[in-house]
Amino acid sequence: MPQVNDAPSPGTSAGTLPSISMPDRLETVFGAMDFFDGLPLPDAVAHGYDALDLLRGIEVFLNCVPGASMVAMRRGLRAIGIDSRTIGCLSPRCSSEPLILTANTETTYGMTCLALDQDGPTVIEAPGNSLCFVNDLWQRHVTDMGIAGPDKGEGGRYLFLPPGHDGDVPEGYFVVRPATFSSWVLLRALNGTEGLLQARIYPLSEAADPPEQRFLNFAESDFNTIHANDFTFFEEIDTLVQGEPPEALDPERAGQLAAIGIVPGTPFRPDERMRSILDTAARIASGIVRTLCFKPRDPGFYVYPGSSWKNPWPSHNHEFLSAEGARLLDARAVYHYFAAGTSPAMAAAAVGAGSQYAYTAEDSTGALLDGGRSYTLTLPGGIPAKNFWSVTAYDPQTRSLLRTDDPYPSVNSLSDAVRAEDGGETVIHFGPTAPQGREANWVRTVPGKGWFVVLRLYGPLESWFDQSWRPGEIEPA
């Protein structure tokens, strides 16, 4: 016979039913939702789906910023003639004309986007003495090249194979298999333009007689590479989803996208109701990620206790993983909202190699930086940068270089004109007018506009990591 449980019944407490039941009316930020004995009435159905679609749209925005950013980058580069066989150059350095997320004004950049679906297996000859990396179209790290890559800065040939490639693989290459057909290639040549011009990109099918490399200098071109903050953000993501293998995306984000109608092989045609909701979702999410970026509540973002300086990689991990292996979703959204490209050498640099960053949009009182006011920033002597350091101002709307009469809103150690004080510290001035005699140490700001600043250390030294050296706060003058 089956065994019968003779244990006493615990009963149902007076508080249990209310805790598992639904009241007849539920007041929410989306409006009142009415129920009949737990069954949703028509207004509850409408409000419920509006709320769900809005929340899904917000989550898609926050989780898919990396992909939209890459689509916008590729679109912008193509708009000025940079295709998969052309290397775009910022030579000798980037001005404030291009809208590019937190580009710097010191490094000679090169960039392009691969098209493995059109060109097939593709070779990149990385220049020596460089810091280069490749991200796929979801802005995930694919490989480093140069100093942080397997060629160790000696220069090397890298072979990029399309997803699903099962053909022969020739010897003599560092072989790379991105998850997407299109990938963003960033080349940073420490020898300047001369070094960058050593780079080559060509299909493997032309390796026996590579064509002459095409370069296009866009350092002073006015064009946009930044993703949208309205409904068209979702169209950018749909462009990515339709053009890349479905398996390139994890099931979780693929499910979020499917919930709002973005599915591989299916036209994205939301009705007017859904378009309106997604437009609202994008605008709310943009406000949320700006809050996360400039006023983070996670203490891991702050470089020092009681300081406004923030670290874009709070876990020092380029995949935004915590020590326990959890994805730090807010950190991922923040980083990719104001910067393009990620690699291990950027997130967790070794002493004397790679680069380190800190940013802030606040002065020492916690007030937001105001382009109509004057400020100073003191960098104590012994700035811990083996290669060079820079302090650069950005526009918080575009997250690009601040546009003023000076196309290079930066003070950096590559300039012979930058002066240290008698005590060894370097004082940097910000404001709409230059302090007399300190023009080389001054960054112009714009009255009526906010701004934020990024401190970069290339080849960071031990005193940065052990925090025996730290920058001052930005002080109102």
XYZ file of N, CA and C in Angstrom, residues 45-271:
681
model
N -5.266 44.405 -18.541
C -4.586 43.755 -19.661
C -3.810 44.788 -20.470
N -4.465 45.908 -20.804
C -3.808 46.942 -21.614
C -2.610 47.537 -20.880
N -2.837 47.921 -19.596
C -1.734 48.505 -18.825
C -0.607 47.496 -18.605
N -0.979 46.247 -18.404
C 0.029 45.226 -18.160
C 0.954 45.041 -19.353
N 0.377 44.965 -20.562
C 1.222 44.791 -21.739
C 2.007 46.060 -22.074
N 1.395 47.223 -21.849
C 2.153 48.468 -22.047
C 3.367 48.505 -21.116
N 3.133 48.121 -19.861
C 4.235 48.125 -18.893
C 5.303 47.118 -19.279
N 4.879 45.921 -19.672
C 5.847 44.884 -20.030
C 6.672 45.288 -21.243
N 6.011 45.836 -22.264
C 6.738 46.240 -23.465
C 7.700 47.391 -23.167
N 7.293 48.307 -22.305
C 8.175 49.407 -21.930
C 9.401 48.878 -21.180
N 9.164 47.996 -20.214
C 10.277 47.448 -19.443
C 11.219 46.631 -20.332
N 10.642 45.850 -21.248
C 11.485 45.067 -22.153
C 12.295 45.999 -23.051
N 11.677 47.074 -23.520
C 12.395 48.028 -24.351
C 13.548 48.672 -23.604
N 13.331 49.028 -22.350
C 14.394 49.620 -21.531
C 15.529 48.620 -21.344
N 15.187 47.374 -21.033
C 16.204 46.350 -20.830
C 16.987 46.082 -22.117
N 16.295 46.039 -23.242
C 16.991 45.843 -24.515
C 17.988 46.981 -24.745
N 17.579 48.207 -24.506
C 18.487 49.338 -24.692
C 19.721 49.177 -23.811
N 19.515 48.963 -22.516
C 20.641 48.887 -21.587
C 21.569 47.722 -21.910
N 21.009 46.600 -22.357
C 21.822 45.418 -22.604
C 22.409 45.366 -24.006
N 21.863 46.159 -24.933
C 22.310 46.079 -26.323
C 23.035 47.329 -26.800
N 23.339 48.261 -25.895
C 24.141 49.425 -26.261
C 25.427 49.026 -26.985
N 26.150 47.979 -26.530
C 27.394 47.641 -27.242
C 27.176 47.363 -28.729
N 26.104 46.645 -29.065
C 25.847 46.327 -30.463
C 25.412 47.531 -31.271
N 24.507 48.335 -30.728
C 24.062 49.533 -31.441
C 25.227 50.470 -31.699
N 26.135 50.559 -30.735
C 27.299 51.427 -30.891
C 28.173 50.979 -32.051
N 28.357 49.669 -32.209
C 29.168 49.168 -33.309
C 28.475 49.382 -34.658
N 27.163 49.204 -34.702
C 26.431 49.454 -35.949
C 26.579 50.916 -36.350
N 26.458 51.823 -35.372
C 26.606 53.253 -35.661
C 28.037 53.579 -36.095
N 29.012 52.938 -35.457
C 30.411 53.154 -35.852
C 30.625 52.736 -37.300
N 30.164 51.542 -37.645
C 30.341 51.048 -39.021
C 29.622 51.938 -40.019
N 28.401 52.353 -39.684
C 27.634 53.221 -40.584
C 28.351 54.550 -40.808
N 28.886 55.121 -39.723
C 29.593 56.390 -39.855
C 30.841 56.267 -40.713
N 31.610 55.193 -40.496
C 32.821 55.001 -41.286
C 32.483 54.791 -42.765
N 31.455 53.997 -43.023
C 31.067 53.770 -44.415
C 30.607 55.052 -45.091
N 29.971 55.939 -44.309
C 29.439 57.173 -44.879
C 30.532 58.069 -45.449
N 31.764 57.939 -44.946
C 32.853 58.772 -45.457
C 33.822 57.964 -46.322
N 33.428 56.747 -46.685
C 34.212 55.973 -47.647
C 35.155 54.957 -47.059
N 35.000 54.632 -45.776
C 35.876 53.632 -45.161
C 35.176 52.284 -45.193
N 35.615 51.423 -46.093
C 35.035 50.087 -46.202
C 36.010 49.065 -45.617
N 35.721 47.787 -45.828
C 36.516 46.727 -45.189
C 37.934 46.637 -45.729
N 38.213 47.310 -46.837
C 39.562 47.276 -47.407
C 40.266 48.630 -47.268
N 39.671 49.524 -46.519
C 40.229 50.857 -46.308
C 40.462 51.065 -44.822
N 41.608 51.603 -44.466
C 41.891 51.940 -43.068
C 41.665 53.436 -42.878
N 40.724 53.764 -42.024
C 40.519 55.162 -41.680
C 41.565 55.605 -40.676
N 42.096 56.800 -40.855
C 43.184 57.296 -40.006
C 42.761 58.558 -39.287
N 43.230 58.688 -38.066
C 43.138 59.937 -37.320
C 44.570 60.440 -37.183
N 45.031 61.106 -38.246
C 46.448 61.463 -38.335
C 46.606 62.972 -38.512
N 47.482 63.618 -37.732
C 48.326 62.977 -36.716
C 47.571 62.647 -35.434
N 46.369 63.252 -35.255
C 45.577 62.963 -34.062
C 44.150 63.420 -34.292
N 43.245 62.958 -33.456
C 41.826 63.258 -33.629
C 41.517 64.682 -33.187
N 40.740 65.377 -33.982
C 40.203 66.677 -33.579
C 38.788 66.471 -33.051
N 38.157 67.567 -32.664
C 36.792 67.463 -32.119
C 35.733 67.435 -33.212
N 36.134 67.383 -34.489
C 35.143 67.361 -35.561
C 34.377 66.044 -35.623
N 35.031 64.879 -35.670
C 34.244 63.637 -35.710
C 33.532 63.397 -34.371
N 32.320 62.901 -34.444
C 31.620 62.490 -33.227
C 31.948 61.029 -32.972
N 32.916 60.805 -32.081
C 33.395 59.472 -31.729
C 33.463 59.398 -30.210
N 32.918 58.350 -29.640
C 32.859 58.231 -28.187
C 34.253 58.326 -27.566
N 34.437 59.334 -26.718
C 35.645 59.582 -25.916
C 36.943 59.246 -26.644
N 37.041 59.664 -27.907
C 38.321 59.555 -28.602
C 39.335 60.452 -27.902
N 40.612 60.103 -27.988
C 41.617 60.999 -27.411
C 42.307 61.802 -28.509
N 43.022 62.834 -28.116
C 43.660 63.740 -29.067
C 45.160 63.490 -29.171
N 45.637 62.383 -28.609
C 47.081 62.162 -28.538
C 47.559 61.014 -29.421
N 46.736 59.989 -29.567
C 47.168 58.768 -30.243
C 46.805 58.811 -31.722
N 47.678 58.280 -32.557
C 47.362 58.104 -33.977
C 46.556 56.812 -34.118
N 45.269 56.966 -34.370
C 44.374 55.822 -34.510
C 44.243 55.418 -35.975
N 43.955 54.134 -36.187
C 43.435 53.649 -37.447
C 42.257 52.749 -37.136
N 41.270 52.721 -38.016
C 40.121 51.857 -37.748
C 39.405 51.495 -39.038
N 38.753 50.366 -38.995
C 37.896 49.916 -40.076
C 36.986 48.830 -39.521
N 36.073 48.335 -40.360
C 35.206 47.215 -39.985
C 35.372 46.103 -41.020
N 35.669 44.903 -40.543
C 35.784 43.758 -41.428
C 34.428 43.384 -42.014
N 34.461 42.696 -43.146
C 33.247 42.171 -43.786
C 33.565 40.757 -44.260
N 33.643 39.836 -43.309
C 34.050 38.473 -43.633
C 33.032 37.749 -44.499
N 31.773 38.173 -44.469
C 30.763 37.560 -45.324
C 30.980 37.940 -46.785
N 31.587 39.098 -47.039
C 31.847 39.542 -48.410
C 33.269 39.194 -48.862
N 34.235 39.400 -47.987
C 35.645 39.239 -48.356
C 36.187 37.851 -48.069
N 35.457 37.066 -47.268
C 35.983 35.764 -46.866
C 37.099 35.934 -45.852
N 37.863 34.879 -45.591
C 38.982 34.987 -44.644
C 39.853 36.200 -44.971
N 40.189 36.957 -43.942
C 40.857 38.251 -44.136
C 42.108 38.343 -43.271
N 43.157 38.906 -43.862
C 44.434 39.062 -43.186
C 44.594 40.496 -42.699
N 45.041 40.649 -41.458
C 45.485 41.948 -40.948
C 46.954 41.822 -40.588
N 47.765 42.680 -41.163
C 49.169 42.793 -40.784
C 49.269 43.935 -39.783
N 49.429 43.576 -38.513
C 49.467 44.583 -37.453
C 50.844 45.245 -37.414
N 50.894 46.562 -37.241
C 52.195 47.224 -37.149
C 52.893 46.889 -35.833
N 54.206 46.962 -35.834
C 54.953 46.777 -34.599
C 54.785 47.969 -33.670
N 55.145 47.792 -32.403
C 55.062 48.849 -31.396
C 53.688 49.515 -31.425
N 52.671 48.702 -31.291
C 51.300 49.210 -31.360
C 50.444 48.577 -30.275
N 49.324 49.208 -30.019
C 48.297 48.679 -29.114
C 47.017 48.581 -29.923
N 46.728 47.405 -30.452
C 45.596 47.213 -31.346
C 44.676 46.133 -30.776
N 43.404 46.222 -31.113
C 42.488 45.150 -30.734
C 41.338 45.096 -31.715
N 40.616 43.991 -31.659
C 39.448 43.778 -32.506
C 38.286 43.369 -31.615
N 37.126 44.002 -31.836
C 35.877 43.629 -31.174
C 34.887 43.163 -32.224
N 34.052 42.173 -31.883
C 33.024 41.761 -32.829
C 31.899 42.789 -32.839
N 30.843 42.530 -33.620
C 29.809 43.557 -33.791
C 28.903 43.692 -32.570
N 29.014 42.777 -31.607
C 28.368 42.965 -30.311
C 29.351 43.605 -29.321
N 30.470 44.076 -29.828
C 31.512 44.766 -29.076
C 32.116 43.892 -27.981
N 32.270 42.618 -28.295
C 32.965 41.690 -27.422
C 34.400 41.531 -27.919
N 35.310 41.386 -26.981
C 36.720 41.282 -27.338
C 36.976 40.040 -28.184
N 37.670 40.214 -29.298
C 38.035 39.109 -30.181
C 39.514 38.777 -30.023
N 40.371 39.782 -30.169
C 41.804 39.562 -29.987
C 42.508 40.888 -29.795
N 43.660 40.835 -29.142
C 44.594 41.951 -29.134
C 45.651 41.694 -30.193
N 46.191 42.767 -30.722
C 47.323 42.687 -31.637
C 48.346 43.713 -31.177
N 49.607 43.478 -31.471
C 50.633 44.408 -31.022
C 51.167 44.025 -29.654
N 51.487 45.019 -28.852
C 52.173 44.786 -27.581
C 51.406 43.825 -26.685
N 50.082 43.957 -26.626
C 49.278 43.089 -25.769
C 48.826 41.813 -26.472
N 49.179 41.638 -27.740
C 48.760 40.468 -28.494
C 49.841 39.415 -28.598
N 49.564 38.327 -29.295
C 50.547 37.242 -29.398
C 51.810 37.620 -30.169
N 51.779 38.695 -30.960
C 53.010 39.109 -31.646
C 53.928 39.921 -30.745
N 53.444 40.279 -29.532
C 54.252 40.955 -28.504
C 54.864 42.270 -28.991
N 54.168 42.944 -29.903
C 54.646 44.233 -30.371
C 55.633 44.169 -31.504
N 55.934 42.961 -31.991
C 56.876 42.811 -33.091
C 56.190 42.951 -34.451
N 54.871 43.037 -34.438
C 54.127 43.015 -35.693
C 53.849 41.575 -36.090
N 52.713 41.323 -36.697
C 52.384 39.956 -37.058
C 51.206 39.897 -38.001
N 51.022 38.743 -38.628
C 49.915 38.536 -39.552
C 48.811 37.755 -38.838
N 47.624 38.311 -38.847
C 46.458 37.710 -38.197
C 45.457 37.329 -39.274
N 44.950 36.105 -39.178
C 43.971 35.609 -40.143
C 42.610 35.496 -39.454
N 41.648 36.270 -39.936
C 40.295 36.283 -39.382
C 39.399 35.417 -40.260
N 38.830 34.372 -39.643
C 37.995 33.418 -40.366
C 36.522 33.708 -40.100
N 35.669 33.627 -41.124
C 34.240 33.881 -40.928
C 33.611 32.848 -40.000
N 32.516 33.202 -39.334
C 31.795 32.212 -38.537
C 31.414 31.000 -39.393
N 31.643 29.820 -38.858
C 31.300 28.596 -39.585
C 32.320 28.151 -40.602
N 33.434 28.852 -40.697
C 34.452 28.479 -41.692
C 35.023 27.097 -41.365
N 34.994 26.197 -42.340
C 35.530 24.851 -42.111
C 36.539 24.452 -43.186
N 37.065 25.444 -43.915
C 38.049 25.154 -44.943
C 39.447 25.031 -44.365
N 40.418 24.839 -45.246
C 41.804 24.737 -44.830
C 42.267 26.051 -44.215
N 43.146 25.935 -43.236
C 43.707 27.109 -42.570
C 45.212 27.103 -42.795
N 45.738 28.053 -43.564
C 47.172 28.050 -43.853
C 47.999 28.360 -42.614
N 49.256 27.951 -42.640
C 50.166 28.235 -41.539
C 50.779 29.622 -41.702
N 51.389 30.090 -40.618
C 52.076 31.371 -40.668
C 51.254 32.541 -40.200
N 50.080 32.270 -39.606
C 49.194 33.337 -39.137
C 48.783 33.085 -37.688
N 48.474 34.165 -36.995
C 47.719 34.047 -35.749
C 46.250 33.950 -36.164
N 45.626 32.817 -35.911
C 44.275 32.558 -36.421
C 43.230 33.026 -35.408
N 42.241 33.763 -35.907
C 41.199 34.355 -35.070
C 39.839 34.001 -35.671
N 38.900 33.616 -34.815
C 37.565 33.237 -35.276
C 36.509 34.098 -34.571
N 36.162 35.254 -35.114
C 35.106 36.071 -34.511
C 33.749 35.382 -34.610
N 32.834 35.776 -33.737
C 31.487 35.215 -33.766
C 30.603 35.923 -34.782
N 31.045 37.092 -35.284
C 30.253 37.857 -36.247
C 31.069 38.074 -37.516
N 30.366 38.299 -38.630
C 31.045 38.563 -39.897
C 31.756 39.914 -39.871
N 31.111 40.880 -39.250
C 31.687 42.212 -39.163
C 32.331 42.384 -37.796
N 33.523 42.953 -37.775
C 34.216 43.264 -36.526
C 34.882 44.621 -36.676
N 34.977 45.326 -35.553
C 35.626 46.638 -35.545
C 37.100 46.456 -35.221
N 37.948 47.012 -36.058
C 39.399 46.923 -35.892
C 39.916 48.288 -35.460
N 40.597 48.337 -34.324
C 41.202 49.571 -33.851
C 42.714 49.393 -33.810
N 43.409 50.247 -34.518
C 44.866 50.214 -34.597
C 45.416 51.466 -33.919
N 46.256 51.286 -32.925
C 46.876 52.417 -32.236
C 48.394 52.266 -32.369
N 48.997 53.083 -33.201
C 50.423 52.982 -33.481
C 51.184 53.965 -32.605
N 52.051 53.432 -31.748
C 52.805 54.301 -30.849
C 53.894 55.070 -31.585
N 54.236 54.636 -32.810
C 55.208 55.371 -33.630
C 54.542 56.436 -34.494
N 53.269 56.693 -34.250
C 52.575 57.725 -35.005
C 52.161 57.269 -36.390
N 51.955 58.251 -37.265
C 51.461 57.966 -38.609
C 52.378 57.013 -39.363
N 53.673 57.195 -39.208
C 54.625 56.325 -39.896
C 54.403 54.859 -39.528
N 54.153 54.613 -38.248
C 53.895 53.247 -37.824
C 52.573 52.727 -38.342
N 51.534 53.576 -38.296
C 50.215 53.149 -38.740
C 50.222 52.766 -40.212
N 50.998 53.464 -41.009
C 51.027 53.195 -42.444
C 51.641 51.843 -42.779
N 52.175 51.141 -41.779
C 52.687 49.792 -42.000
C 51.576 48.741 -41.964
N 50.395 49.108 -41.496
C 49.280 48.161 -41.376
C 48.746 47.784 -42.753
N 48.272 46.573 -42.861
C 47.668 46.094 -44.103
C 46.447 45.248 -43.773
N 45.411 45.365 -44.593
C 44.211 44.532 -44.483
C 43.823 44.098 -45.887
N 43.670 42.781 -46.101
C 43.318 42.286 -47.426
C 42.749 40.872 -47.294
N 41.946 40.435 -48.263
C 41.425 39.063 -48.234
C 42.559 38.052 -48.380
N 42.394 36.926 -47.718
C 43.391 35.849 -47.843
C 43.553 35.430 -49.299
N 42.491 35.501 -50.078
C 42.555 35.103 -51.489
C 43.522 35.964 -52.287
N 43.907 37.132 -51.760
C 44.825 38.031 -52.452
C 46.182 38.083 -51.753
N 46.447 37.131 -50.852
C 47.669 37.181 -50.044
C 48.934 37.036 -50.889
N 48.855 36.329 -52.022
C 50.044 36.153 -52.860
C 50.484 37.460 -53.494
N 49.552 38.364 -53.713
C 49.861 39.669 -54.310
C 48.908 40.715 -53.719
N 49.121 41.091 -52.460
C 48.182 42.008 -51.797
C 48.084 43.335 -52.532
N 46.882 43.890 -52.610
C 46.716 45.197 -53.261
C 47.337 46.303 -52.403
N 47.574 47.419 -53.016
C 48.074 48.578 -52.271
C 47.032 48.990 -51.229
N 47.489 49.229 -50.021
C 46.560 49.558 -48.936
C 45.991 50.964 -49.114
N 44.677 51.059 -48.967
C 44.030 52.366 -49.026
C 43.915 52.936 -47.620
N 44.257 54.200 -47.453
C 44.105 54.916 -46.192
C 43.246 56.159 -46.448
N 42.444 56.520 -45.480
C 41.632 57.732 -45.568
C 41.731 58.464 -44.241
N 42.228 59.683 -44.256
C 42.403 60.465 -43.035
C 41.122 61.251 -42.737
N 40.507 60.952 -41.600
C 39.262 61.644 -41.254
C 39.389 62.422 -39.943
N 40.602 62.805 -39.589
C 40.840 63.485 -38.316
C 40.057 64.784 -38.187
N 39.755 65.421 -39.305
C 39.041 66.700 -39.256
C 37.717 66.635 -40.000
N 37.162 65.427 -40.145
C 35.881 65.253 -40.821
C 34.735 65.293 -39.812
N 33.686 65.992 -40.157
C 32.504 66.100 -39.294
C 31.506 65.018 -39.706
N 31.428 63.962 -38.922
C 30.465 62.893 -39.185
C 30.162 62.189 -37.864
N 29.117 61.364 -37.864
C 28.623 60.758 -36.621
C 28.846 59.265 -36.579
N 29.359 58.768 -35.435
C 29.498 57.321 -35.221
C 28.758 56.873 -33.967
N 27.844 57.685 -33.460
C 27.212 57.414 -32.161
C 25.773 56.938 -32.363
N 25.392 55.925 -31.615
C 24.067 55.328 -31.753
C 22.966 56.273 -31.281
N 21.738 55.943 -31.690
C 20.574 56.782 -31.382
C 20.115 56.589 -29.939
N 19.351 57.572 -29.467
C 18.727 57.520 -28.146
C 17.206 57.600 -28.262
N 16.677 57.228 -29.429
C 15.233 57.233 -29.647
C 14.841 55.913 -30.315
N 13.671 55.851 -30.934
C 13.207 54.589 -31.515
C 14.215 53.984 -32.483
N 14.937 54.823 -33.205
C 15.848 54.281 -34.221
C 16.977 53.449 -33.621
N 17.202 53.539 -32.309
C 18.137 52.628 -31.646
C 17.766 51.176 -31.956
N 16.481 50.866 -31.895
C 16.037 49.484 -32.102
C 16.196 49.066 -33.563
N 16.108 50.022 -34.478
C 16.391 49.712 -35.883
C 17.879 49.422 -36.080
N 18.740 50.115 -35.339
C 20.167 49.803 -35.390
C 20.431 48.374 -34.929
N 19.776 47.985 -33.841
C 19.947 46.622 -33.345
C 19.390 45.607 -34.338
N 18.260 45.929 -34.972
C 17.695 45.011 -35.956
C 18.660 44.818 -37.123
N 19.348 45.884 -37.541
C 20.353 45.767 -38.595
C 21.415 44.738 -38.219
N 21.850 44.775 -36.977
C 22.852 43.822 -36.496
C 22.296 42.404 -36.496
N 21.110 42.234 -35.936
C 20.519 40.897 -35.797
C 20.290 40.257 -37.170
N 19.831 41.050 -38.141
C 19.543 40.482 -39.462
C 20.812 40.154 -40.235
N 21.927 40.819 -39.922
C 23.135 40.629 -40.706
C 24.135 39.652 -40.130
N 23.888 39.149 -38.927
C 24.868 38.298 -38.272
C 24.255 36.951 -37.885
N 25.088 35.927 -37.686
C 24.551 34.613 -37.305
C 23.765 34.691 -36.002
N 22.603 34.048 -35.914
C 21.819 34.083 -34.668
C 22.609 33.573 -33.474
N 23.483 32.606 -33.683
C 24.238 32.035 -32.568
C 25.306 32.993 -32.044
N 25.497 34.138 -32.717
C 26.457 35.127 -32.218
C 25.958 35.809 -30.956
N 24.676 35.676 -30.658
C 24.084 36.341 -29.494
C 23.634 35.310 -28.474
N 23.829 35.632 -27.196
C 23.424 34.723 -26.136
C 21.900 34.609 -26.079
N 21.367 33.471 -25.620
C 19.909 33.262 -25.604
C 19.157 34.303 -24.783
N 19.762 34.814 -23.714
C 19.045 35.763 -22.856
C 18.729 37.047 -23.612
N 19.754 37.644 -24.237
C 19.493 38.872 -24.990
C 18.667 38.587 -26.245
N 18.893 37.429 -26.861
C 18.071 37.071 -28.016
C 16.602 36.996 -27.622
N 16.316 36.489 -26.423
C 14.937 36.415 -25.937
C 14.346 37.786 -25.679
N 15.132 38.693 -25.110
C 14.648 40.052 -24.895
C 14.314 40.722 -26.218
N 15.180 40.534 -27.212
C 14.929 41.137 -28.520
C 13.689 40.541 -29.177
N 13.550 39.234 -29.080
C 12.374 38.590 -29.675
C 11.092 39.106 -29.045
N 11.136 39.424 -27.760
C 9.939 39.898 -27.057
C 9.448 41.238 -27.583
N 10.339 42.030 -28.223
C 9.889 43.312 -28.792
C 9.841 43.247 -30.317
N 10.006 42.047 -30.888
C 9.803 41.874 -32.324
C 11.052 41.864 -33.172
N 12.236 41.802 -32.547
C 13.485 41.739 -33.313
C 13.949 40.288 -33.342
N 13.750 39.647 -34.493
C 14.010 38.215 -34.645
C 14.764 37.997 -35.946
N 15.814 37.175 -35.957
C 16.538 36.915 -37.210
C 15.610 36.386 -38.289
N 15.729 36.959 -39.496
C 14.942 36.491 -40.627
C 13.517 36.993 -40.673
N 13.129 37.831 -39.715
C 11.761 38.359 -39.654
C 11.801 39.881 -39.702
N 11.027 40.519 -40.592
C 11.033 41.982 -40.645
C 10.593 42.583 -39.304
N 11.265 43.641 -38.904
C 10.927 44.363 -37.678
C 9.952 45.469 -38.051
N 8.667 45.248 -37.773
C 7.616 46.186 -38.179
C 6.659 46.444 -37.023
N 7.111 47.142 -35.993
C 6.210 47.428 -34.871
C 5.078 48.368 -35.293
N 3.904 48.165 -34.702
C 2.796 49.075 -34.991
C 3.022 50.396 -34.259
